[in-house]
mmCIF file of C-alpha atoms in Angstrom:
data_model
loop_
_atom_site.group_PDB
_atom_site.id
_atom_site.type_symbol
_atom_site.label_atom_id
_atom_site.label_comp_id
_atom_site.label_asym_id
_atom_site.label_seq_id
_atom_site.Cartn_x
_atom_site.Cartn_y
_atom_site.Cartn_z
ATOM 1 C CA UNK A 1 99.335 -37.982 -72.534
ATOM 2 C CA UNK A 2 100.520 -41.425 -73.505
ATOM 3 C CA UNK A 3 102.389 -43.138 -70.702
ATOM 4 C CA UNK A 4 104.119 -46.442 -70.125
ATOM 5 C CA UNK A 5 103.699 -47.451 -66.472
ATOM 6 C CA UNK A 6 106.237 -49.649 -64.720
ATOM 7 C CA UNK A 7 104.801 -52.257 -62.389
ATOM 8 C CA UNK A 8 107.018 -51.590 -59.407
ATOM 9 C CA UNK A 9 106.263 -48.897 -56.866
ATOM 10 C CA UNK A 10 108.575 -45.936 -56.419
ATOM 11 C CA UNK A 11 110.281 -45.828 -53.043
ATOM 12 C CA UNK A 12 111.996 -42.633 -51.941
ATOM 13 C CA UNK A 13 115.500 -42.994 -50.527
ATOM 14 C CA UNK A 14 115.184 -41.053 -47.314
ATOM 15 C CA UNK A 15 117.334 -42.914 -44.812
ATOM 16 C CA UNK A 16 120.239 -40.940 -43.445
ATOM 17 C CA UNK A 17 122.882 -43.523 -44.287
ATOM 18 C CA UNK A 18 125.899 -43.597 -46.541
ATOM 19 C CA UNK A 19 124.394 -45.945 -49.108
ATOM 20 C CA UNK A 20 121.253 -47.901 -49.905
ATOM 21 C CA UNK A 21 120.983 -51.507 -51.145
ATOM 22 C CA UNK A 22 120.244 -50.383 -54.709
ATOM 23 C CA UNK A 23 123.502 -48.453 -54.893
ATOM 24 C CA UNK A 24 122.184 -44.951 -54.259
ATOM 25 C CA UNK A 25 123.384 -42.857 -51.335
ATOM 26 C CA UNK A 26 122.345 -40.043 -49.071
ATOM 27 C CA UNK A 27 124.286 -36.796 -48.886
ATOM 28 C CA UNK A 28 126.342 -36.390 -45.754
ATOM 29 C CA UNK A 29 127.338 -32.760 -45.430
ATOM 30 C CA UNK A 30 130.941 -32.277 -44.466
ATOM 31 C CA UNK A 31 131.802 -28.670 -45.313
ATOM 32 C CA UNK A 32 135.419 -27.512 -45.577
ATOM 33 C CA UNK A 33 134.408 -24.309 -43.759
ATOM 34 C CA UNK A 34 133.426 -23.895 -40.129
ATOM 35 C CA UNK A 35 129.679 -23.924 -40.831
ATOM 36 C CA UNK A 36 127.060 -26.178 -39.331
ATOM 37 C CA UNK A 37 125.225 -28.366 -41.865
ATOM 38 C CA UNK A 38 122.011 -26.294 -42.036
ATOM 39 C CA UNK A 39 123.966 -23.122 -42.823
ATOM 40 C CA UNK A 40 126.118 -24.956 -45.340
ATOM 41 C CA UNK A 41 123.016 -26.205 -47.127
ATOM 42 C CA UNK A 42 121.592 -22.672 -47.040
ATOM 43 C CA UNK A 43 124.795 -21.391 -48.634
ATOM 44 C CA UNK A 44 124.536 -23.994 -51.388
ATOM 45 C CA UNK A 45 120.930 -23.061 -52.104
ATOM 46 C CA UNK A 46 121.697 -19.333 -52.111
ATOM 47 C CA UNK A 47 124.527 -19.812 -54.604
ATOM 48 C CA UNK A 48 122.230 -21.926 -56.737
ATOM 49 C CA UNK A 49 119.537 -19.233 -56.545
ATOM 50 C CA UNK A 50 122.051 -16.599 -57.653
ATOM 51 C CA UNK A 51 122.844 -18.747 -60.657
ATOM 52 C CA UNK A 52 119.090 -19.037 -61.385
ATOM 53 C CA UNK A 53 118.626 -15.278 -61.288
ATOM 54 C CA UNK A 54 121.593 -14.709 -63.561
ATOM 55 C CA UNK A 55 120.371 -17.260 -66.090
ATOM 56 C CA UNK A 56 116.932 -15.650 -66.192
ATOM 57 C CA UNK A 57 118.496 -12.531 -67.751
ATOM 58 C CA UNK A 58 120.575 -14.453 -70.308
ATOM 59 C CA UNK A 59 119.158 -14.898 -73.835
ATOM 60 C CA UNK A 60 117.985 -18.494 -74.206
ATOM 61 C CA UNK A 61 120.021 -19.073 -77.383
ATOM 62 C CA UNK A 62 123.301 -17.855 -75.924
ATOM 63 C CA UNK A 63 125.971 -20.285 -74.780
ATOM 64 C CA UNK A 64 127.231 -19.016 -71.459
ATOM 65 C CA UNK A 65 130.889 -19.213 -70.528
ATOM 66 C CA UNK A 66 132.270 -20.314 -67.196
ATOM 67 C CA UNK A 67 135.594 -20.541 -65.425
ATOM 68 C CA UNK A 68 134.627 -23.737 -63.583
ATOM 69 C CA UNK A 69 136.187 -27.072 -64.614
ATOM 70 C CA UNK A 70 134.798 -28.677 -67.760
ATOM 71 C CA UNK A 71 134.279 -32.417 -67.692
ATOM 72 C CA UNK A 72 132.886 -33.603 -71.017
ATOM 73 C CA UNK A 73 133.594 -31.216 -73.887
ATOM 74 C CA UNK A 74 132.471 -32.484 -77.287
ATOM 75 C CA UNK A 75 134.019 -31.528 -80.600
ATOM 76 C CA UNK A 76 131.672 -29.860 -83.110
ATOM 77 C CA UNK A 77 131.705 -32.939 -85.343
ATOM 78 C CA UNK A 78 130.963 -35.280 -82.440
ATOM 79 C CA UNK A 79 128.205 -32.998 -81.186
ATOM 80 C CA UNK A 80 126.515 -32.894 -84.587
ATOM 81 C CA UNK A 81 126.734 -36.672 -84.904
ATOM 82 C CA UNK A 82 125.141 -37.166 -81.478
ATOM 83 C CA UNK A 83 122.371 -34.622 -82.096
ATOM 84 C CA UNK A 84 121.331 -36.536 -85.206
ATOM 85 C CA UNK A 85 120.228 -39.379 -82.888
ATOM 86 C CA UNK A 86 117.543 -37.291 -81.160
ATOM 87 C CA UNK A 87 114.016 -38.652 -81.629
ATOM 88 C CA UNK A 88 110.911 -36.466 -81.393
ATOM 89 C CA UNK A 89 108.121 -38.085 -79.320
ATOM 90 C CA UNK A 90 105.440 -35.438 -79.561
ATOM 91 C CA UNK A 91 104.280 -32.412 -77.602
ATOM 92 C CA UNK A 92 101.356 -31.376 -75.440
ATOM 93 C CA UNK A 93 98.577 -33.943 -75.164
ATOM 94 C CA UNK A 94 100.275 -36.105 -77.813
ATOM 95 C CA UNK A 95 103.613 -36.361 -75.971
ATOM 96 C CA UNK A 96 104.815 -39.843 -75.069
ATOM 97 C CA UNK A 97 106.079 -39.975 -71.481
ATOM 98 C CA UNK A 98 107.984 -43.051 -70.339
ATOM 99 C CA UNK A 99 111.197 -43.819 -68.441
ATOM 100 C CA UNK A 100 114.238 -42.695 -70.405
ATOM 101 C CA UNK A 101 112.759 -39.690 -72.209
ATOM 102 C CA UNK A 102 113.675 -36.035 -71.746
ATOM 103 C CA UNK A 103 110.892 -33.485 -71.265
ATOM 104 C CA UNK A 104 111.754 -30.026 -72.604
ATOM 105 C CA UNK A 105 109.995 -27.019 -71.084
ATOM 106 C CA UNK A 106 108.227 -24.406 -73.217
ATOM 107 C CA UNK A 107 109.348 -20.794 -73.125
ATOM 108 C CA UNK A 108 106.270 -19.823 -71.086
ATOM 109 C CA UNK A 109 107.135 -22.140 -68.139
ATOM 110 C CA UNK A 110 107.784 -19.905 -65.124
ATOM 111 C CA UNK A 111 108.090 -22.417 -62.298
ATOM 112 C CA UNK A 112 111.325 -21.701 -60.411
ATOM 113 C CA UNK A 113 112.755 -25.156 -61.043
ATOM 114 C CA UNK A 114 111.172 -25.947 -64.417
ATOM 115 C CA UNK A 115 111.860 -22.640 -66.172
ATOM 116 C CA UNK A 116 114.316 -23.279 -69.053
ATOM 117 C CA UNK A 117 114.698 -26.904 -67.990
ATOM 118 C CA UNK A 118 115.173 -30.316 -69.551
ATOM 119 C CA UNK A 119 113.949 -33.153 -67.303
ATOM 120 C CA UNK A 120 115.155 -36.745 -67.663
ATOM 121 C CA UNK A 121 112.387 -39.160 -66.602
ATOM 122 C CA UNK A 122 113.975 -42.025 -64.676
ATOM 123 C CA UNK A 123 110.968 -43.690 -63.031
ATOM 124 C CA UNK A 124 107.207 -44.058 -63.385
ATOM 125 C CA UNK A 125 105.239 -46.091 -60.897
ATOM 126 C CA UNK A 126 102.657 -46.166 -58.154
ATOM 127 C CA UNK A 127 102.877 -44.281 -54.889
ATOM 128 C CA UNK A 128 99.898 -44.918 -52.593
ATOM 129 C CA UNK A 129 97.922 -46.180 -55.622
ATOM 130 C CA UNK A 130 98.552 -42.984 -57.571
ATOM 131 C CA UNK A 131 100.701 -42.731 -60.688
ATOM 132 C CA UNK A 132 103.880 -40.775 -60.010
ATOM 133 C CA UNK A 133 106.530 -39.623 -62.501
ATOM 134 C CA UNK A 134 110.021 -38.797 -61.293
ATOM 135 C CA UNK A 135 112.798 -37.067 -63.160
ATOM 136 C CA UNK A 136 115.887 -34.918 -62.720
ATOM 137 C CA UNK A 137 116.685 -31.569 -64.299
ATOM 138 C CA UNK A 138 119.827 -32.253 -66.340
ATOM 139 C CA UNK A 139 121.107 -28.693 -66.734
ATOM 140 C CA UNK A 140 120.996 -27.170 -63.262
ATOM 141 C CA UNK A 141 124.579 -27.373 -61.914
ATOM 142 C CA UNK A 142 125.440 -26.345 -58.384
ATOM 143 C CA UNK A 143 128.639 -24.625 -57.303
ATOM 144 C CA UNK A 144 129.949 -27.765 -55.593
ATOM 145 C CA UNK A 145 131.605 -31.027 -56.543
ATOM 146 C CA UNK A 146 130.239 -34.287 -55.196
ATOM 147 C CA UNK A 147 133.185 -34.688 -52.819
ATOM 148 C CA UNK A 148 132.469 -31.276 -51.261
ATOM 149 C CA UNK A 149 128.938 -32.432 -50.539
ATOM 150 C CA UNK A 150 129.697 -36.028 -49.559
ATOM 151 C CA UNK A 151 133.052 -37.346 -48.277
ATOM 152 C CA UNK A 152 131.868 -40.849 -49.189
ATOM 153 C CA UNK A 153 132.635 -40.234 -52.868
ATOM 154 C CA UNK A 154 136.368 -40.363 -53.461
ATOM 155 C CA UNK A 155 138.918 -40.953 -56.193
ATOM 156 C CA UNK A 156 138.372 -40.161 -59.862
ATOM 157 C CA UNK A 157 134.712 -39.232 -59.391
ATOM 158 C CA UNK A 158 135.298 -36.793 -56.552
ATOM 159 C CA UNK A 159 135.621 -33.773 -58.860
ATOM 160 C CA UNK A 160 132.350 -34.389 -60.701
ATOM 161 C CA UNK A 161 129.849 -31.576 -60.215
ATOM 162 C CA UNK A 162 126.669 -32.029 -58.249
ATOM 163 C CA UNK A 163 123.502 -31.069 -60.165
ATOM 164 C CA UNK A 164 120.254 -29.868 -58.611
ATOM 165 C CA UNK A 165 117.723 -32.416 -59.852
ATOM 166 C CA UNK A 166 114.627 -30.712 -58.443
ATOM 167 C CA UNK A 167 112.665 -29.644 -55.389
ATOM 168 C CA UNK A 168 111.748 -33.048 -53.881
ATOM 169 C CA UNK A 169 113.856 -35.800 -52.348
ATOM 170 C CA UNK A 170 114.503 -35.078 -48.660
ATOM 171 C CA UNK A 171 118.151 -34.148 -49.265
ATOM 172 C CA UNK A 172 118.860 -37.389 -51.121
ATOM 173 C CA UNK A 173 121.277 -37.810 -53.995
ATOM 174 C CA UNK A 174 121.427 -40.208 -56.915
ATOM 175 C CA UNK A 175 123.919 -41.309 -59.529
ATOM 176 C CA UNK A 176 123.129 -41.719 -63.222
ATOM 177 C CA UNK A 177 125.667 -43.207 -65.626
ATOM 178 C CA UNK A 178 126.216 -45.100 -68.878
ATOM 179 C CA UNK A 179 128.549 -47.780 -67.507
ATOM 180 C CA UNK A 180 126.000 -50.400 -66.413
ATOM 181 C CA UNK A 181 124.469 -53.429 -68.072
ATOM 182 C CA UNK A 182 125.947 -56.813 -68.933
ATOM 183 C CA UNK A 183 128.821 -55.222 -70.845
ATOM 184 C CA UNK A 184 129.407 -52.401 -68.352
ATOM 185 C CA UNK A 185 131.868 -52.199 -65.501
ATOM 186 C CA UNK A 186 129.459 -50.838 -62.869
ATOM 187 C CA UNK A 187 127.503 -53.552 -61.083
ATOM 188 C CA UNK A 188 124.370 -53.461 -58.968
ATOM 189 C CA UNK A 189 122.525 -50.955 -61.148
ATOM 190 C CA UNK A 190 119.547 -53.013 -62.300
ATOM 191 C CA UNK A 191 117.951 -52.576 -65.688
ATOM 192 C CA UNK A 192 118.574 -49.782 -68.154
ATOM 193 C CA UNK A 193 116.193 -46.835 -67.743
ATOM 194 C CA UNK A 194 113.927 -47.314 -70.726
ATOM 195 C CA UNK A 195 116.030 -47.394 -73.892
ATOM 196 C CA UNK A 196 118.170 -44.430 -72.812
ATOM 197 C CA UNK A 197 121.480 -46.248 -72.312
ATOM 198 C CA UNK A 198 121.497 -44.849 -68.761
ATOM 199 C CA UNK A 199 121.551 -46.696 -65.433
ATOM 200 C CA UNK A 200 120.965 -45.643 -61.834
ATOM 201 C CA UNK A 201 123.029 -46.345 -58.716
ATOM 202 C CA UNK A 202 126.049 -48.516 -57.992
ATOM 203 C CA UNK A 203 128.165 -45.687 -56.563
ATOM 204 C CA UNK A 204 130.765 -47.953 -54.901
ATOM 205 C CA UNK A 205 131.225 -50.009 -58.059
ATOM 206 C CA UNK A 206 131.327 -46.771 -60.069
ATOM 207 C CA UNK A 207 134.194 -45.404 -57.969
ATOM 208 C CA UNK A 208 136.105 -48.661 -58.381
ATOM 209 C CA UNK A 209 135.564 -48.740 -62.152
ATOM 210 C CA UNK A 210 136.616 -45.109 -62.603
ATOM 211 C CA UNK A 211 139.710 -45.493 -60.422
ATOM 212 C CA UNK A 212 140.722 -48.615 -62.347
ATOM 213 C CA UNK A 213 140.388 -46.799 -65.666
ATOM 214 C CA UNK A 214 137.551 -49.085 -66.777
ATOM 215 C CA UNK A 215 135.088 -46.193 -67.036
ATOM 216 C CA UNK A 216 135.477 -42.492 -67.758
ATOM 217 C CA UNK A 217 134.354 -39.974 -65.090
ATOM 218 C CA UNK A 218 132.422 -38.218 -67.878
ATOM 219 C CA UNK A 219 130.035 -41.188 -67.889
ATOM 220 C CA UNK A 220 128.784 -40.357 -64.365
ATOM 221 C CA UNK A 221 126.547 -37.551 -63.132
ATOM 222 C CA UNK A 222 125.349 -36.852 -59.581
ATOM 223 C CA UNK A 223 122.008 -35.233 -58.754
ATOM 224 C CA UNK A 224 120.724 -33.649 -55.562
ATOM 225 C CA UNK A 225 116.958 -34.186 -55.225
ATOM 226 C CA UNK A 226 114.483 -34.706 -58.068
ATOM 227 C CA UNK A 227 111.218 -33.501 -59.609
ATOM 228 C CA UNK A 228 108.030 -35.442 -58.893
ATOM 229 C CA UNK A 229 104.759 -35.118 -60.794
ATOM 230 C CA UNK A 230 101.306 -36.557 -60.246
ATOM 231 C CA UNK A 231 99.363 -37.449 -63.368
ATOM 232 C CA UNK A 232 97.006 -34.484 -63.020
ATOM 233 C CA UNK A 233 99.988 -32.140 -62.626
ATOM 234 C CA UNK A 234 101.420 -33.350 -65.927
ATOM 235 C CA UNK A 235 98.046 -32.893 -67.598
ATOM 236 C CA UNK A 236 98.048 -29.236 -66.524
ATOM 237 C CA UNK A 237 101.695 -28.733 -67.516
ATOM 238 C CA UNK A 238 101.232 -30.136 -71.004
ATOM 239 C CA UNK A 239 98.198 -28.029 -71.994
ATOM 240 C CA UNK A 240 100.377 -25.435 -73.736
ATOM 241 C CA UNK A 241 100.038 -21.688 -74.251
ATOM 242 C CA UNK A 242 99.694 -19.643 -77.445
ATOM 243 C CA UNK A 243 102.728 -17.330 -77.699
ATOM 244 C CA UNK A 244 102.897 -13.767 -79.060
ATOM 245 C CA UNK A 245 103.386 -15.094 -82.599
ATOM 246 C CA UNK A 246 100.169 -17.092 -82.409
ATOM 247 C CA UNK A 247 101.988 -20.419 -82.137
ATOM 248 C CA UNK A 248 101.214 -23.069 -79.533
ATOM 249 C CA UNK A 249 104.158 -23.470 -77.150
ATOM 250 C CA UNK A 250 104.087 -26.790 -75.275
ATOM 251 C CA UNK A 251 106.234 -29.240 -73.347
ATOM 252 C CA UNK A 252 107.981 -31.652 -75.718
ATOM 253 C CA UNK A 253 109.126 -35.247 -75.214
ATOM 254 C CA UNK A 254 112.385 -36.436 -76.789
ATOM 255 C CA UNK A 255 114.653 -39.457 -76.825
ATOM 256 C CA UNK A 256 118.222 -38.199 -76.645
ATOM 257 C CA UNK A 257 121.648 -39.881 -76.554
ATOM 258 C CA UNK A 258 123.033 -40.573 -73.061
ATOM 259 C CA UNK A 259 125.785 -38.009 -73.688
ATOM 260 C CA UNK A 260 123.158 -35.263 -73.509
ATOM 261 C CA UNK A 261 121.752 -36.401 -70.168
ATOM 262 C CA UNK A 262 125.176 -37.002 -68.615
ATOM 263 C CA UNK A 263 126.906 -33.896 -69.961
ATOM 264 C CA UNK A 264 128.360 -31.929 -67.045
ATOM 265 C CA UNK A 265 129.688 -29.204 -69.320
ATOM 266 C CA UNK A 266 126.483 -27.165 -69.150
ATOM 267 C CA UNK A 267 125.250 -24.040 -67.425
ATOM 268 C CA UNK A 268 121.702 -23.480 -66.159
ATOM 269 C CA UNK A 269 119.315 -23.783 -69.109
ATOM 270 C CA UNK A 270 122.047 -24.488 -71.654
ATOM 271 C CA UNK A 271 120.851 -27.989 -72.585
ATOM 272 C CA UNK A 272 117.278 -26.664 -72.671
ATOM 273 C CA UNK A 273 118.333 -24.059 -75.232
ATOM 274 C CA UNK A 274 120.193 -26.655 -77.287
ATOM 275 C CA UNK A 275 117.225 -29.028 -77.350
ATOM 276 C CA UNK A 276 114.782 -26.210 -78.135
ATOM 277 C CA UNK A 277 116.884 -25.365 -81.183
ATOM 278 C CA UNK A 278 116.867 -29.040 -82.197
ATOM 279 C CA UNK A 279 113.066 -29.202 -81.815
ATOM 280 C CA UNK A 280 112.756 -26.127 -84.047
ATOM 281 C CA UNK A 281 114.936 -27.776 -86.699
ATOM 282 C CA UNK A 282 112.910 -31.022 -86.527
ATOM 283 C CA UNK A 283 109.629 -29.145 -87.010
ATOM 284 C CA UNK A 284 111.014 -27.174 -89.916
ATOM 285 C CA UNK A 285 112.012 -30.440 -91.598
#
């Protein structure tokens, strides 16, 4: 697998504080119900698990409806225009993996978190002299808004949904958005993640920009935890499996517009299904 390795080491945000110097923050559970934090977290995970089980019985090409608030609906014309900007970066052993790409799971992936998933890679670096790749699952919404999980996020961003980014992270949360950079209104975010148009962190500046009307809440997405892969784990993942039709089904790497990564108007596996359809169209020419 071709990889571009960043020079800096990855450091996990694990301090139990409201915010970190790079603009990320740690979840502080403050439930509206009379439940202690461990039970509240258990409730969140159980609801998420119920959603997982339900999605496992839904056809992968179906678009599932929901009564929850929708944050970033796209018109059909706008959606088609955005999808035309998707770039195919290979599959299996030939896949290019670097910060800013989205990894799309094959149909045969049965890991609880990775099944029907699309993973945005936000960091590659060294952890104890071993290459580590970190990403977040972009289409695994929880039942809670960010303000229900952390009272530190207020104002226009408080109603944004929290997404389950993966299994690792020590109960940490992160913010991804498209409002950074020299021309953006969110400061303290550092460099763009690859060429994705997406930035990490700057939650205080993000709240200020959204409340002032300088940025749209649709440009921000919150994640709880993340996926972490060692190089040998990726090698095993990307080997591929021959399906019932005799075709090799493998993980695929894509460059996608930031609207796809930051879209909060998705159910579990919905973006995966959309990208799988796009991959099929690309291969068919």
